[in-house]
mmCIF file of C-alpha atoms and ligand atoms in Angstrom:
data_model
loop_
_atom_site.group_PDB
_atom_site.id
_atom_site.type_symbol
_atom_site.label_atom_id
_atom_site.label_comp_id
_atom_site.label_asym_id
_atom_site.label_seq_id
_atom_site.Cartn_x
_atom_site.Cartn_y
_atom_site.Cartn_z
ATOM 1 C CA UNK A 652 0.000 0.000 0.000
ATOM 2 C CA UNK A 653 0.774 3.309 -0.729
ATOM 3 C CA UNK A 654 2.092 6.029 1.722
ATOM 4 C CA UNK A 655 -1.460 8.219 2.572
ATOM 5 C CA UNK A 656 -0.846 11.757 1.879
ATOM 6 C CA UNK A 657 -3.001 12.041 4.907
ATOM 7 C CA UNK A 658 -2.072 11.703 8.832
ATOM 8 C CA UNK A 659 -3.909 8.385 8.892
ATOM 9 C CA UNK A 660 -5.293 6.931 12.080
ATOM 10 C CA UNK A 661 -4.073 3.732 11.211
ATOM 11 C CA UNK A 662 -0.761 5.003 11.097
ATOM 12 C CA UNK A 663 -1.027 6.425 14.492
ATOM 13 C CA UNK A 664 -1.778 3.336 16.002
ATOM 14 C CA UNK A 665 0.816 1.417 14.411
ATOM 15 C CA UNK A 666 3.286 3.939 15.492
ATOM 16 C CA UNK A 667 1.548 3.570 19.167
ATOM 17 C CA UNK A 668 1.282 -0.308 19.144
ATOM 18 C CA UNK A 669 3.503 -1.746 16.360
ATOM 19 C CA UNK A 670 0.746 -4.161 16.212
ATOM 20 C CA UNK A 671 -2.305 -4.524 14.421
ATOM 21 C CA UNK A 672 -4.878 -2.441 16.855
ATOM 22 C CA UNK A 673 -9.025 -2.510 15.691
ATOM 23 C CA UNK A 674 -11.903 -1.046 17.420
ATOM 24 C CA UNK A 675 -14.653 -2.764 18.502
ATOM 25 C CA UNK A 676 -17.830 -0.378 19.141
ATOM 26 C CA UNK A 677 -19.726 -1.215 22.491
ATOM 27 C CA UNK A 678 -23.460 -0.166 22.997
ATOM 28 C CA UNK A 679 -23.449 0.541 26.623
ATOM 29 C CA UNK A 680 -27.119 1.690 26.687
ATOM 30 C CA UNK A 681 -26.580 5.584 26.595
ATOM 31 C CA UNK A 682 -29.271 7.911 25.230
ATOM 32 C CA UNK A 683 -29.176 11.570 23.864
ATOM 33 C CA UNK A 684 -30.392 14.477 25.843
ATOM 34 C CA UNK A 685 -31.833 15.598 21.914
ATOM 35 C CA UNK A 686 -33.982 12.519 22.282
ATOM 36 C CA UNK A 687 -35.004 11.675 25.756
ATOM 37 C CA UNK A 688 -36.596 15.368 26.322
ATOM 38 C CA UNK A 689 -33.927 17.278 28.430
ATOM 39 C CA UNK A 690 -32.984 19.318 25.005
ATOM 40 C CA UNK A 691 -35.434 18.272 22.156
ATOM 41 C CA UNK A 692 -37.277 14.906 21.685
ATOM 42 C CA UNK A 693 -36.989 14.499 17.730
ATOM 43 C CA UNK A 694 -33.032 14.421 17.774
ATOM 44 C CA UNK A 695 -30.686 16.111 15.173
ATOM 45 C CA UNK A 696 -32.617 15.751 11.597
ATOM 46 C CA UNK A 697 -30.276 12.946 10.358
ATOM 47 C CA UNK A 698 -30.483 11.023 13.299
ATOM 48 C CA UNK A 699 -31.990 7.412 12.322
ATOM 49 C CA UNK A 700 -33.455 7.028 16.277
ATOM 50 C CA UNK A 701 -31.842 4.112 16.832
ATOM 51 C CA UNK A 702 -28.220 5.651 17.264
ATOM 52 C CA UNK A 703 -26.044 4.656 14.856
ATOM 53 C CA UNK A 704 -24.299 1.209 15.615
ATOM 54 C CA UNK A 705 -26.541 0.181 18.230
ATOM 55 C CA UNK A 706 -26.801 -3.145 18.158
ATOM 56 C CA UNK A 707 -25.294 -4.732 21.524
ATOM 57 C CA UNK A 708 -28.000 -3.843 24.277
ATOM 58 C CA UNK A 709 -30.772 -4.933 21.906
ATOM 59 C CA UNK A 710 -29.620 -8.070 21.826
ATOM 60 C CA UNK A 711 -28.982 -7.779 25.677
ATOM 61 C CA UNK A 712 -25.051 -8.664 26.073
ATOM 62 C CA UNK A 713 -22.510 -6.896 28.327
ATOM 63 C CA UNK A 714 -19.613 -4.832 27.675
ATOM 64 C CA UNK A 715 -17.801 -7.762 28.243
ATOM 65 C CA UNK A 716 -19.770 -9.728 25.996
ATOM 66 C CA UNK A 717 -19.766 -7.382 22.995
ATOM 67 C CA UNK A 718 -15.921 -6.408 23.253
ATOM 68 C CA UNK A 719 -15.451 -10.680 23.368
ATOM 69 C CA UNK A 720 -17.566 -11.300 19.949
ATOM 70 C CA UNK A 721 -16.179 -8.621 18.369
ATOM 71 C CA UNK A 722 -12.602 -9.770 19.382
ATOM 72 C CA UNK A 723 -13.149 -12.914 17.482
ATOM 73 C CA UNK A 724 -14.665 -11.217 14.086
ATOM 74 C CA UNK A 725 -11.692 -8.954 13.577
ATOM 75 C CA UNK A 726 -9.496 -11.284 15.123
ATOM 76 C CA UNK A 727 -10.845 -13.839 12.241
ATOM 77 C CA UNK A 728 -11.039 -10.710 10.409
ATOM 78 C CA UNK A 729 -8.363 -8.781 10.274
ATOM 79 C CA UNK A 730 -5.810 -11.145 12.420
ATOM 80 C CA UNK A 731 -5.736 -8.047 14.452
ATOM 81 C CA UNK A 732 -3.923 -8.120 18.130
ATOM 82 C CA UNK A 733 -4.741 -5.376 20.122
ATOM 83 C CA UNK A 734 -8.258 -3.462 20.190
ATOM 84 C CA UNK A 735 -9.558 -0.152 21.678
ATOM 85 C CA UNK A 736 -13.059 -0.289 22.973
ATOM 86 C CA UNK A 737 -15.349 2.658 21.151
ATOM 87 C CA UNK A 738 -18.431 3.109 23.086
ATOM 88 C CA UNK A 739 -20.125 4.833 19.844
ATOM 89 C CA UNK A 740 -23.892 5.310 19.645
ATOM 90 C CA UNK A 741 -25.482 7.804 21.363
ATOM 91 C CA UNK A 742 -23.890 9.926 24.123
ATOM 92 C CA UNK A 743 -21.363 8.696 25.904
ATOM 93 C CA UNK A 744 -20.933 10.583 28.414
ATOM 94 C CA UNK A 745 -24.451 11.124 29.324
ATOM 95 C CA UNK A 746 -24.810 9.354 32.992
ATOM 96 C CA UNK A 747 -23.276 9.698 36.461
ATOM 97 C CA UNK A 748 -19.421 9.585 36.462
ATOM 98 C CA UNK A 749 -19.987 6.498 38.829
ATOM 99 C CA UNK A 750 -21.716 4.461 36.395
ATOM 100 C CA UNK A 751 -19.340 5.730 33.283
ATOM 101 C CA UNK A 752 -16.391 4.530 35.274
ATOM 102 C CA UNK A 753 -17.824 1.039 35.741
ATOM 103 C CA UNK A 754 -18.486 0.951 32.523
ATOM 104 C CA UNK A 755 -15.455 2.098 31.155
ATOM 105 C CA UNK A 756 -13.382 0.346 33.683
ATOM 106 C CA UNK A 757 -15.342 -3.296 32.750
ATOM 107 C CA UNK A 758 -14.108 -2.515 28.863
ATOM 108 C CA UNK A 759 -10.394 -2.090 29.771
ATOM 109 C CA UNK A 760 -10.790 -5.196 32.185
ATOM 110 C CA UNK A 761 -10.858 -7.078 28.945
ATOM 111 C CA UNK A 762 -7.879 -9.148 27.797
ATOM 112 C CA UNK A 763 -5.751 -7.510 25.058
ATOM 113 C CA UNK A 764 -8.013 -4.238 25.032
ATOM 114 C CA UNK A 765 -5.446 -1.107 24.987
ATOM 115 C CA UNK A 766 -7.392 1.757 24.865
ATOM 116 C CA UNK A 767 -10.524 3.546 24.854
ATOM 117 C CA UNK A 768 -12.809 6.121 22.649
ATOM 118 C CA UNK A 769 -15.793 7.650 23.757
ATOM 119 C CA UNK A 770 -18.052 9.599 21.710
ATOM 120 C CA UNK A 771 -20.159 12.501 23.164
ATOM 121 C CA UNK A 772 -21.601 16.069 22.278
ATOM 122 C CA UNK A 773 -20.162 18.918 23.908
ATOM 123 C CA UNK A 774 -23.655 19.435 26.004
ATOM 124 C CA UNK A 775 -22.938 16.293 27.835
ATOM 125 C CA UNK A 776 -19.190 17.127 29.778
ATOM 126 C CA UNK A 777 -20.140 18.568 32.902
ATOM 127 C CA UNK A 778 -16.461 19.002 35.093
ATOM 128 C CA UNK A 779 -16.971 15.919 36.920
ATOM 129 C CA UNK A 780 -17.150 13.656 33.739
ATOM 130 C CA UNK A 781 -14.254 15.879 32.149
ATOM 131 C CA UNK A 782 -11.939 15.042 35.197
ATOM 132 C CA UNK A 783 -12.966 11.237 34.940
ATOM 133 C CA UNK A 784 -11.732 11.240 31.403
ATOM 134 C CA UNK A 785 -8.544 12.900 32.425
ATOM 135 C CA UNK A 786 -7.887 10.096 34.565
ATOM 136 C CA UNK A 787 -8.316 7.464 31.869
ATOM 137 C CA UNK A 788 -5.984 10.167 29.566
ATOM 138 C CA UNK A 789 -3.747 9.461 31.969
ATOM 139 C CA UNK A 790 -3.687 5.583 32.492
ATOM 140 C CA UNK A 791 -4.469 4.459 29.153
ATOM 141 C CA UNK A 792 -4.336 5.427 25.418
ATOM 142 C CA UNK A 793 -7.868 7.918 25.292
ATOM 143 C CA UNK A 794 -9.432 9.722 22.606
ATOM 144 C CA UNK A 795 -12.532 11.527 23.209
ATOM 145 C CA UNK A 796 -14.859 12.160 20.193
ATOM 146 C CA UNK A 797 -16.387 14.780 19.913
ATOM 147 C CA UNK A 798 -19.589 16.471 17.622
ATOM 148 C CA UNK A 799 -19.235 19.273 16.248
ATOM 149 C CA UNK A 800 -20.555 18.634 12.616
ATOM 150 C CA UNK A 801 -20.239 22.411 11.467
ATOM 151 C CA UNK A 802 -19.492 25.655 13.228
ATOM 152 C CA UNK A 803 -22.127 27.956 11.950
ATOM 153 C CA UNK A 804 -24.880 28.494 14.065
ATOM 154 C CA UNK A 805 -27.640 28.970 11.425
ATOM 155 C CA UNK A 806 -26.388 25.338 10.630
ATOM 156 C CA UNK A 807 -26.856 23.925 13.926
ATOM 157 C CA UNK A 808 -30.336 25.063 14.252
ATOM 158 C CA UNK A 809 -31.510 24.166 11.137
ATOM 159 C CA UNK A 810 -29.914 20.091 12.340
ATOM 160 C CA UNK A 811 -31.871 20.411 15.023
ATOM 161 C CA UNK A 812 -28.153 20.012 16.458
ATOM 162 C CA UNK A 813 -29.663 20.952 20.309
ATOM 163 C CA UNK A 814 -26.378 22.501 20.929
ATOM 164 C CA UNK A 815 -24.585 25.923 19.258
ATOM 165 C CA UNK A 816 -20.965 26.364 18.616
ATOM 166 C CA UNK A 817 -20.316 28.114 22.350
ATOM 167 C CA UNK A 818 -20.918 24.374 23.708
ATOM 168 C CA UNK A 819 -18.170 23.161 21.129
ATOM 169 C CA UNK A 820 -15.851 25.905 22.296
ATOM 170 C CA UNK A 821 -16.425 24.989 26.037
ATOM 171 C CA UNK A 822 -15.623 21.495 26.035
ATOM 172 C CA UNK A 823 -12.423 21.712 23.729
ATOM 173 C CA UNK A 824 -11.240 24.075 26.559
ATOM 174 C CA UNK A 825 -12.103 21.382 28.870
ATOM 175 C CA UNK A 826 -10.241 18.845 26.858
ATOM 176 C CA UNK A 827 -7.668 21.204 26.764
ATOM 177 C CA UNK A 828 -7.012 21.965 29.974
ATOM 178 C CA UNK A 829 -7.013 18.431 31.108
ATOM 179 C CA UNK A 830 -5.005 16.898 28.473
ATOM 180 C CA UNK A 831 -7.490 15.016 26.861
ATOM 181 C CA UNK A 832 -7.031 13.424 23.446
ATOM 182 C CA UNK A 833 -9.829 15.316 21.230
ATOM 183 C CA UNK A 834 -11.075 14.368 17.493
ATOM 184 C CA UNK A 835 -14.374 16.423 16.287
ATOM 185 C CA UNK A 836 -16.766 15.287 13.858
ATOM 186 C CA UNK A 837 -17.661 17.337 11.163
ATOM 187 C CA UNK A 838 -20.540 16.527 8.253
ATOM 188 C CA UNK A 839 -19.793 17.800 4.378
ATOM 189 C CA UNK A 840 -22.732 18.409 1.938
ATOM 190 C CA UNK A 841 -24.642 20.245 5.239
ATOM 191 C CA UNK A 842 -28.006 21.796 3.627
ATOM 192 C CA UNK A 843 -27.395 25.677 3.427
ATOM 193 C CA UNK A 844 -23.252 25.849 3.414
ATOM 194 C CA UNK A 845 -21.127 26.999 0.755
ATOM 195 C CA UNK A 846 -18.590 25.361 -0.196
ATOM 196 C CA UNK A 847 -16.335 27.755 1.314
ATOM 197 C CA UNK A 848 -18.068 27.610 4.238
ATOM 198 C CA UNK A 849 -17.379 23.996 4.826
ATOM 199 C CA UNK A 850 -13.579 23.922 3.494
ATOM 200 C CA UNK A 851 -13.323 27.042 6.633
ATOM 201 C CA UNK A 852 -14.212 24.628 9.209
ATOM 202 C CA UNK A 853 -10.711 23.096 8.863
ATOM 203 C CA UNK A 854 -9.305 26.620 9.632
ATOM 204 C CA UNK A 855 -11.450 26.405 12.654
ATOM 205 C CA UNK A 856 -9.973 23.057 13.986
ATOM 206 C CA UNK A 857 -6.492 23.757 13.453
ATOM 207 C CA UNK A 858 -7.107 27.207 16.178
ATOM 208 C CA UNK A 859 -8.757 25.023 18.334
ATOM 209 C CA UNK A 860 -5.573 22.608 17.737
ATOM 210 C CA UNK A 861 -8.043 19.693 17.667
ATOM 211 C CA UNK A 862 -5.657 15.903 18.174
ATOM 212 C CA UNK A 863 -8.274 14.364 15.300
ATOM 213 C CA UNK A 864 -10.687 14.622 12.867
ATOM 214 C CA UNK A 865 -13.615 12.637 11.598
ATOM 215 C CA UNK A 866 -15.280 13.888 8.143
ATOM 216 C CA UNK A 867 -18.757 12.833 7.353
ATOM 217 C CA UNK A 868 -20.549 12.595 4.258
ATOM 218 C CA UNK A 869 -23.728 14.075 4.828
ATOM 219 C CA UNK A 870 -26.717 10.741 4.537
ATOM 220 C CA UNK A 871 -29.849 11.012 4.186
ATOM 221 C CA UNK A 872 -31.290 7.709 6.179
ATOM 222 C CA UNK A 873 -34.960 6.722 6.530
ATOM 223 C CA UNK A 874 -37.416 7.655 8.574
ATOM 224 C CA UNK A 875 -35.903 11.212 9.336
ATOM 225 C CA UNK A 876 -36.924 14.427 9.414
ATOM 226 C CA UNK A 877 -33.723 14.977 6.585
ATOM 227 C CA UNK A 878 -35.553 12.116 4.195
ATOM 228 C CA UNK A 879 -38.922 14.021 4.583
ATOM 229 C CA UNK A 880 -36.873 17.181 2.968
ATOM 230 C CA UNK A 881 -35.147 15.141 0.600
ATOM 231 C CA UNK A 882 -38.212 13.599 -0.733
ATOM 232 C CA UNK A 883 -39.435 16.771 -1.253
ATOM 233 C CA UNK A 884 -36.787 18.187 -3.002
ATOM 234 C CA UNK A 885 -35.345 20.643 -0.315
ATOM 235 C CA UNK A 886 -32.330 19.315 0.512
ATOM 236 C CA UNK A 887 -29.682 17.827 -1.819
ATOM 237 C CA UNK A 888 -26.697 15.286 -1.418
ATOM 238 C CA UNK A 889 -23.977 15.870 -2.964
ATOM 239 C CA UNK A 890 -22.197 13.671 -6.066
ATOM 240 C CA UNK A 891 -19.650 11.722 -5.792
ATOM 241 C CA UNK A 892 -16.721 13.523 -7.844
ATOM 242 C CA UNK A 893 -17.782 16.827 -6.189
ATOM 243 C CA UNK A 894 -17.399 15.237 -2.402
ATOM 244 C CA UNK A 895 -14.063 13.899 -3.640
ATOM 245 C CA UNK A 896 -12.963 17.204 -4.501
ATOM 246 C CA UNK A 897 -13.669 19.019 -1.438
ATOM 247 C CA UNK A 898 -12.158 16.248 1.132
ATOM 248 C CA UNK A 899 -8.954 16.958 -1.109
ATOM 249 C CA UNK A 900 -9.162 20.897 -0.036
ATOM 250 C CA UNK A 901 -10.609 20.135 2.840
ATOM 251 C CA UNK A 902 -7.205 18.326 3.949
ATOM 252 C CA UNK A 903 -5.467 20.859 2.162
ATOM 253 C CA UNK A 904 -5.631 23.420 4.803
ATOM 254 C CA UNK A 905 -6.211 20.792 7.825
ATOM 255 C CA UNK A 906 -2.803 21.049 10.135
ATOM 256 C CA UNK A 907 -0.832 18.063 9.281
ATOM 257 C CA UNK A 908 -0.520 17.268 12.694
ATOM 258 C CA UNK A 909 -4.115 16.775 13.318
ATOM 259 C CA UNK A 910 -4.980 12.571 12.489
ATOM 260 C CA UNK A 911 -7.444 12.117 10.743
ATOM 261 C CA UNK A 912 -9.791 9.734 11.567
ATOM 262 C CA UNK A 913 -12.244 9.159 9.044
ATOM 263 C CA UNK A 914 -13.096 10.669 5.383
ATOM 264 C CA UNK A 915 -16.617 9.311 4.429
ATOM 265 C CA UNK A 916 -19.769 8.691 6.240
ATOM 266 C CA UNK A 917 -20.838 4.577 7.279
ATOM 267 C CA UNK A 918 -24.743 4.803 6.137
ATOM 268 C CA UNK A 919 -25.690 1.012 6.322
ATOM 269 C CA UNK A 920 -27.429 -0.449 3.258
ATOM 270 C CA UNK A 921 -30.413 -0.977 4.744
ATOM 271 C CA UNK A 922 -30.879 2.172 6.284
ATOM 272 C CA UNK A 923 -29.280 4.507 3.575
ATOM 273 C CA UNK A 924 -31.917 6.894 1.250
ATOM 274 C CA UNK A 925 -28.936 8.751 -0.181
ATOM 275 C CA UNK A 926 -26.270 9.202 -1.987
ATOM 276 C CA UNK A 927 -26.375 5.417 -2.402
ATOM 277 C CA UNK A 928 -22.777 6.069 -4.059
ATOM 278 C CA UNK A 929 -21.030 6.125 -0.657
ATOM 279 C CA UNK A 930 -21.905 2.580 0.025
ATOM 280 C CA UNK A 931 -18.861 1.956 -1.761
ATOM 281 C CA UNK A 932 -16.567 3.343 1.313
ATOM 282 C CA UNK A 933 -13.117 1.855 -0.174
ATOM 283 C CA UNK A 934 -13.845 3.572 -3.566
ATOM 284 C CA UNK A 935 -14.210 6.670 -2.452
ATOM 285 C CA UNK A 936 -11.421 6.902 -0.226
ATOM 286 C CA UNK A 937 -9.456 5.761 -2.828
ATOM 287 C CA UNK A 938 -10.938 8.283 -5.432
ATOM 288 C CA UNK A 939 -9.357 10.900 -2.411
ATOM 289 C CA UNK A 940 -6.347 8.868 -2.360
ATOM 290 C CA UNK A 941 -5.827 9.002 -6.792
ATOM 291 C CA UNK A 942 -7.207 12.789 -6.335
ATOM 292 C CA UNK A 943 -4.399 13.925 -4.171
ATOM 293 C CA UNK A 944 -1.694 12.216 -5.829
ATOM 294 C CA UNK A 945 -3.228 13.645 -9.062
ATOM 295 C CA UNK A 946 -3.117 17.077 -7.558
ATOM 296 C CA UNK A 947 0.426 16.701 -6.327
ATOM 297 C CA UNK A 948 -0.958 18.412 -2.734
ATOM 298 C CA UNK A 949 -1.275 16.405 0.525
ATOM 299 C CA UNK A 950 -2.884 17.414 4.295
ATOM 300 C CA UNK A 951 -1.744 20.834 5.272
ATOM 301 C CA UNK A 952 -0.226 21.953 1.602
ATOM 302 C CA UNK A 953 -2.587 24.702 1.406
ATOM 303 C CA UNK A 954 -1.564 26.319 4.824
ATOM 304 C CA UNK A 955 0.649 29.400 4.353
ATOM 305 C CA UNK A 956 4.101 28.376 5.252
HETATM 306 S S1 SF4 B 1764 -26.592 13.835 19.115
HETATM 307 FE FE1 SF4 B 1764 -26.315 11.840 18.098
HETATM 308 S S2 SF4 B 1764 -27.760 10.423 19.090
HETATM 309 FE FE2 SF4 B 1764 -28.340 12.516 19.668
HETATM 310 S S3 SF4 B 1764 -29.951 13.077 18.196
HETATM 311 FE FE3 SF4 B 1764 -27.994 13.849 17.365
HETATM 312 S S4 SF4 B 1764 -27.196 12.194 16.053
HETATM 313 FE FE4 SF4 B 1764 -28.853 11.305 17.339
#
């Protein structure tokens, strides 16, 4: 394989592990202050209900239990060593720091498990949970992932995000402070951005000197409020070549220090309305991957020197 012109997260964790590390995701039974009432009820307008990845509670297993099966897939897999626990769906972060440290704690209890991610939104860090996951930032290899999705508050409203940018600002300095491990998620192809708009965002996480980055594709899944405005024509996905071509500038002026994490969305088949082109995840990274080298430019070439 070719050398990424990217910071890649594999490469991170082979120059962390030397070994072959995968994540497993764990379902731990959070929910989302945008759906249980405290913020909103109908959740952020992309938001299939169901969380995305949520599998393990509705079947009724453990932390344990999960983190053990999916040991064996990717060990079958992927002949992969070492694995990092990613509690994914929902919010993370969203119960008493008592209960988050049991279940945290229970993950890392598991043979050859080396680290641990935890996905949140910014709403759900109160200073308690923030010094719990300085602890773990401490004694183990931590990343803490964080929303963000787009820093333009006419953007987060119109997501039904629940949260504005302030909230984003306030738990990076949290992070910061503490010395915990940060990568934000941002969506591409948001309804009402230009394109300029979007390719600024990366401007914005290289001041707030973000560790990581995840880049989403914008889906449209069903039975959301976003596939009601799709079907009627007022929203629009974007095309394949066009999404190509912004990830390219997009990593263009991202700091070359920050890894990134992800560079396309994970709508499942059965779930996806559209674009039904980013089903094909490997093609698409490679289209960035043949795009770049095309181009000649790499993460960070477009920063002024
Ligand atoms: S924050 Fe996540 S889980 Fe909550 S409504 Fe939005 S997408 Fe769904």
């Amino acid at each position: 394989m070719t050398e990424k012109r990217y910071n890649s997260f594999s490469e991170e964790l082979k120059r962390e592990f030397g070994c072959r590390v995968h994540r497993i995701s764990v379902d731990a039974g959070f929910t989302c202050p945008n759906r249980d009432g405290t913020v909103g009820r109908s959740g952020c307008i992309y938001c299939g209900g169901e969380g995305s990845g949520s599998f393990g509670i509705a079947r009724g297993l453990s932390v344990t239990e999960q983190i053990e099966h999916g040991k064996e897939v990717m060990v079958r897999k992927y002949k992969a060593q070492k694995f990092i626990a990613y509690f994914q769906p929902y919010s993370n972060t969203y119960a008493p720091v008592e209960r988050l440290r049991l279940l945290y704690d229970e993950a890392l209890a598991v043979r050859d498990v080396v680290g641990l991610i935890v996905g949140t939104r910014p709403d759900c860090l109160p200073p308690e949970t923030l010094d719990l996951l300085a602890d773990y930032a401490r004694s183990t290899y931590f990343w803490l992932e964080l929303g963000l999705q787009s820093p333009l508050d006419k953007t987060l409203e119109f997501i039904n995000r629940g949260h504005d940018f302030a909230a984003f600002t306030a738990a990076v300095k949290g992070c910061r402070e503490r010395g915990i491990r940060l990568c934000a998620h941002v969506i591409l192809g948001l309804p009402g951005e230009t394109r300029e708009e979007m390719l600024a965002t990366a401007g914005i996480l290289n001041d707030f000197r973000v560790d990581g980055v995840k880049v989403h594709l914008l889906h449209v899944m069903k039975e959301t409020p976003l596939a009601e405005l799709y079907r009627r024509g007022a929203v629009r996905v974007m095309e394949r070549d066009d999404y190509v071509g912004l990830v390219c500038d997009f990593l263009g002026r991202l700091d070359p220090a920050i890894c990134v994490q992800r560079l396309t969305g994970d709508g499942g088949r059965d779930h996806l309305v559209a674009p039904l082109w980013s089903l094909a995840k490997f093609e698409v990274l490679n289209a960035v991957d043949v795009e770049l080298e095309r181009r000649g430019t790499r993460q960070g070439s477009q920063l002024q020197k």
